[in-house]
XYZ file of C-alpha atoms in Angstrom:
284
model
C -1.183 -25.415 -13.862
C 2.277 -26.345 -12.614
C 2.655 -25.547 -8.935
C 4.957 -22.520 -8.465
C 7.897 -23.147 -6.151
C 6.668 -20.595 -3.623
C 3.297 -22.326 -3.267
C 4.592 -25.873 -2.950
C 4.814 -25.749 0.892
C 1.130 -24.728 1.131
C 0.141 -27.616 -1.146
C 2.318 -30.057 0.775
C 0.814 -28.957 4.095
C -2.774 -29.183 2.819
C -3.534 -25.474 2.978
C -4.015 -25.248 -0.788
C -5.677 -27.989 -2.828
C -5.128 -26.649 -6.338
C -3.374 -23.721 -7.989
C -6.011 -22.531 -10.464
C -4.060 -19.897 -12.383
C -1.794 -16.905 -12.180
C -3.641 -13.680 -11.492
C -0.899 -11.041 -11.515
C 2.860 -10.788 -11.536
C 4.257 -7.466 -10.416
C 7.470 -5.886 -9.169
C 7.034 -6.990 -5.566
C 5.010 -10.213 -5.784
C 3.203 -12.779 -7.887
C -0.461 -13.480 -7.107
C -2.278 -16.729 -7.858
C -5.857 -17.923 -7.598
C -5.944 -21.076 -5.495
C -8.618 -23.517 -4.363
C -8.812 -24.122 -0.624
C -11.416 -26.731 0.240
C -13.665 -25.618 -2.595
C -13.233 -21.894 -1.865
C -11.259 -19.648 -4.205
C -8.649 -17.439 -2.578
C -5.591 -15.410 -3.506
C -2.080 -16.521 -2.700
C 0.512 -13.742 -2.756
C 4.115 -14.897 -3.142
C 6.566 -12.090 -2.363
C 9.675 -11.724 -4.470
C 13.107 -11.465 -2.927
C 14.771 -8.059 -2.762
C 17.078 -8.712 -5.690
C 14.066 -9.517 -7.894
C 11.982 -6.533 -6.917
C 11.911 -3.203 -8.717
C 10.849 -1.292 -5.609
C 13.833 0.591 -4.153
C 12.158 2.877 -1.598
C 12.251 0.589 1.436
C 13.858 3.042 3.864
C 11.321 5.748 3.098
C 8.407 3.478 3.965
C 9.932 1.484 6.813
C 10.790 4.527 8.902
C 8.896 4.319 12.167
C 8.102 0.608 11.982
C 8.854 -1.394 15.079
C 11.280 -4.283 14.769
C 11.437 -7.236 17.119
C 14.573 -6.158 19.000
C 17.105 -3.382 19.388
C 19.664 -5.716 17.799
C 17.516 -5.967 14.662
C 17.112 -2.191 14.602
C 20.889 -1.696 14.783
C 21.443 -4.351 12.133
C 19.048 -2.635 9.731
C 20.959 0.593 10.225
C 24.293 -1.083 9.425
C 22.834 -2.719 6.288
C 24.840 -5.929 6.703
C 23.611 -9.412 5.814
C 21.528 -9.762 8.994
C 20.185 -6.236 8.585
C 19.053 -6.931 5.029
C 17.417 -10.161 6.209
C 15.528 -8.313 8.945
C 14.521 -5.563 6.534
C 13.241 -8.160 4.067
C 11.157 -9.842 6.778
C 9.765 -6.473 7.879
C 8.777 -5.706 4.287
C 6.896 -8.972 3.904
C 5.230 -8.771 7.316
C 4.081 -5.178 6.871
C 1.212 -6.053 4.537
C -0.016 -8.858 6.781
C 0.044 -6.628 9.854
C -1.677 -3.790 7.982
C -4.425 -6.046 6.610
C -5.313 -7.459 10.012
C -5.311 -3.995 11.563
C -7.396 -2.463 8.793
C -9.955 -5.271 8.689
C -10.424 -4.778 12.441
C -10.901 -1.035 11.812
C -13.590 -1.657 9.196
C -11.513 -0.688 6.156
C -12.431 -2.466 2.916
C -9.304 -4.465 2.139
C -8.952 -8.176 1.270
C -9.439 -10.253 4.399
C -6.252 -12.184 5.269
C -6.627 -15.879 6.089
C -3.124 -17.022 6.977
C 0.579 -16.619 6.301
C 2.736 -19.666 5.696
C 6.335 -19.907 4.504
C 6.247 -16.243 3.478
C 3.065 -16.608 1.389
C -0.044 -14.569 2.201
C -3.339 -16.375 1.676
C -6.248 -13.937 1.498
C -9.702 -13.178 0.146
C -10.204 -13.222 -3.615
C -12.023 -9.987 -4.413
C -14.727 -10.700 -7.000
C -17.046 -8.712 -9.238
C -20.808 -9.175 -9.609
C -20.254 -12.168 -11.899
C -17.943 -13.982 -9.495
C -14.851 -13.229 -11.581
C -11.721 -11.572 -10.160
C -12.556 -7.905 -9.668
C -11.003 -5.480 -12.183
C -8.669 -2.683 -11.204
C -9.986 0.870 -11.262
C -7.649 1.810 -14.115
C -9.192 -0.886 -16.330
C -12.785 0.383 -16.034
C -14.648 3.265 -17.658
C -16.738 4.974 -14.982
C -19.537 7.524 -14.987
C -19.501 10.882 -13.285
C -21.854 9.625 -10.585
C -19.687 6.595 -9.924
C -16.662 8.881 -9.692
C -18.395 11.051 -7.075
C -19.608 8.091 -5.028
C -16.396 6.060 -5.138
C -14.178 9.080 -4.478
C -16.237 9.908 -1.376
C -16.033 6.267 -0.289
C -12.250 6.084 -0.711
C -11.676 9.377 1.097
C -13.655 7.872 3.978
C -11.514 4.729 3.766
C -8.277 6.750 3.784
C -9.599 8.601 6.837
C -10.482 5.355 8.593
C -7.014 3.998 7.764
C -5.340 7.048 9.267
C -7.462 6.689 12.407
C -5.974 3.187 12.651
C -2.484 4.678 12.310
C -1.895 3.489 8.743
C -1.220 5.299 5.455
C -1.223 3.221 2.275
C 1.790 5.045 0.848
C 1.325 4.022 -2.777
C -2.413 4.309 -3.404
C -3.469 4.768 -7.024
C -5.990 3.515 -9.558
C -3.743 0.475 -10.044
C -4.321 -0.859 -6.539
C -8.027 -0.270 -6.126
C -10.274 -3.159 -7.172
C -13.931 -2.679 -8.063
C -15.793 -5.504 -6.373
C -19.503 -6.262 -6.500
C -19.798 -4.086 -3.353
C -17.606 -1.207 -4.501
C -13.915 -0.256 -4.222
C -11.427 -2.434 -2.331
C -7.925 -1.206 -1.461
C -5.092 -3.672 -2.141
C -1.274 -3.926 -2.122
C -0.044 -2.738 1.270
C 3.545 -3.996 1.721
C 4.717 -0.371 1.851
C 2.071 0.663 4.450
C 3.324 3.599 6.508
C 3.223 4.084 10.276
C 1.520 7.478 10.378
C 2.787 8.477 13.809
C 6.416 7.471 13.310
C 7.275 8.456 9.745
C 8.544 11.929 8.886
C 7.152 11.561 5.373
C 3.667 10.598 6.564
C 1.829 13.696 5.364
C 3.591 13.734 1.994
C 2.500 10.126 1.429
C -1.050 10.777 2.608
C -1.269 13.768 0.290
C 0.007 11.723 -2.627
C -2.526 8.956 -1.935
C -5.405 11.425 -1.733
C -4.306 13.388 -4.774
C -3.884 10.218 -6.838
C -7.509 9.365 -6.084
C -8.534 12.932 -6.861
C -6.808 12.823 -10.244
C -8.254 9.409 -11.134
C -11.859 10.250 -10.328
C -11.479 13.837 -11.486
C -11.141 12.617 -15.063
C -14.755 11.438 -14.939
C -16.017 14.287 -12.731
C -13.750 17.372 -13.042
C -15.325 19.219 -10.097
C -13.503 16.792 -7.794
C -10.192 18.314 -8.869
C -10.957 21.365 -6.709
C -11.110 19.388 -3.457
C -8.426 19.630 -0.748
C -9.059 16.600 1.445
C -5.450 15.766 2.318
C -4.762 18.989 4.193
C -8.169 18.914 5.873
C -7.716 15.312 7.042
C -4.171 15.929 8.272
C -5.117 19.057 10.207
C -7.767 17.075 12.107
C -5.295 14.223 12.668
C -2.592 16.488 14.087
C -5.158 18.090 16.382
C -6.268 14.678 17.656
C -9.766 15.310 16.301
C -9.903 12.911 13.352
C -12.556 10.203 13.655
C -13.687 7.486 11.206
C -16.982 9.341 10.855
C -15.523 12.873 10.706
C -17.540 15.097 8.404
C -15.214 16.442 5.716
C -15.843 19.319 3.326
C -12.965 18.965 0.867
C -12.137 22.623 1.436
C -8.969 24.002 3.003
C -7.581 27.525 3.185
C -3.812 27.678 2.873
C -1.831 30.251 4.835
C 0.132 32.217 2.186
C 2.683 33.338 4.822
C 3.479 29.799 5.927
C 6.491 28.179 4.212
C 5.730 25.052 2.209
C 7.667 22.667 4.435
C 6.064 19.705 2.707
C 7.499 20.692 -0.674
C 10.957 21.017 0.882
C 10.649 17.598 2.558
C 9.550 16.004 -0.696
C 12.564 17.515 -2.483
C 14.899 16.250 0.255
C 13.334 12.802 0.072
C 13.687 12.710 -3.715
C 17.389 13.506 -3.348
C 17.762 10.836 -0.668
C 16.048 8.258 -2.889
C 18.382 9.079 -5.774
C 21.371 8.622 -3.468
C 19.925 5.297 -2.305
C 19.506 4.123 -5.889
C 23.108 5.046 -6.673
C 24.280 3.110 -3.619
C 22.243 0.039 -4.634
C 23.672 0.169 -8.148
C 27.197 0.277 -6.728
C 26.485 -2.712 -4.489
C 25.034 -4.657 -7.410
C 28.047 -3.797 -9.576
C 30.469 -4.873 -6.797
C 28.596 -8.159 -6.364
C 28.617 -8.925 -10.100
């Protein structure tokens, strides 16, 4: 196929021999299958901010460390330099998360290198050697639902022990490889210790998995892993091998602070969208 503009530097520098085909084009990036010295890999080319449909950057980037106090101030002022720094942080977040999670034993695609803003990583394959399907594209049995749900809860736990929350986990970004589920798409990965929305995002990730697998095995819909995991995390007792029950007793006298925070965040996101629309209209 014709070499996409974003991949041309990797071809020119000998990191990619051939672009085999397009694999996926989404809101945040386009992914291609490439040949590197006879080995198939994925090349993820991130789209620029104006091309993306993802407008929740501030919510996810809270708590991330930037390279300097100047960059931090610039991001707050939202000028040209600030937007440039924010864009770089967005693209680097997935790379940083992948390396950290691979080191922690989480099943994510292994990163190989980053060059000219393109992430070259493992191509996740099924038992036939083809690109692995997404969870939402596969009919699964009740037993598979039980096994894979347990596996992904363990992966979410291991991620949190490494200080990372996926932030947008769903059946659309879980691949089913020959060895089981693989978690993908982490540019919005959340710093668990530094983000005020950390629990809300963890709960959403867990509950998305619960809903997906609960369709094939309804008993899973009664589990309460998010609250159980978070309680252990806050107490400093969460471990990658923590034994979880899926049961949690809520205190009826305790106010639902999480629901209030989610409502506040929804309002903030709407205000952010309105601001972005005004900026786009002014620039037109």
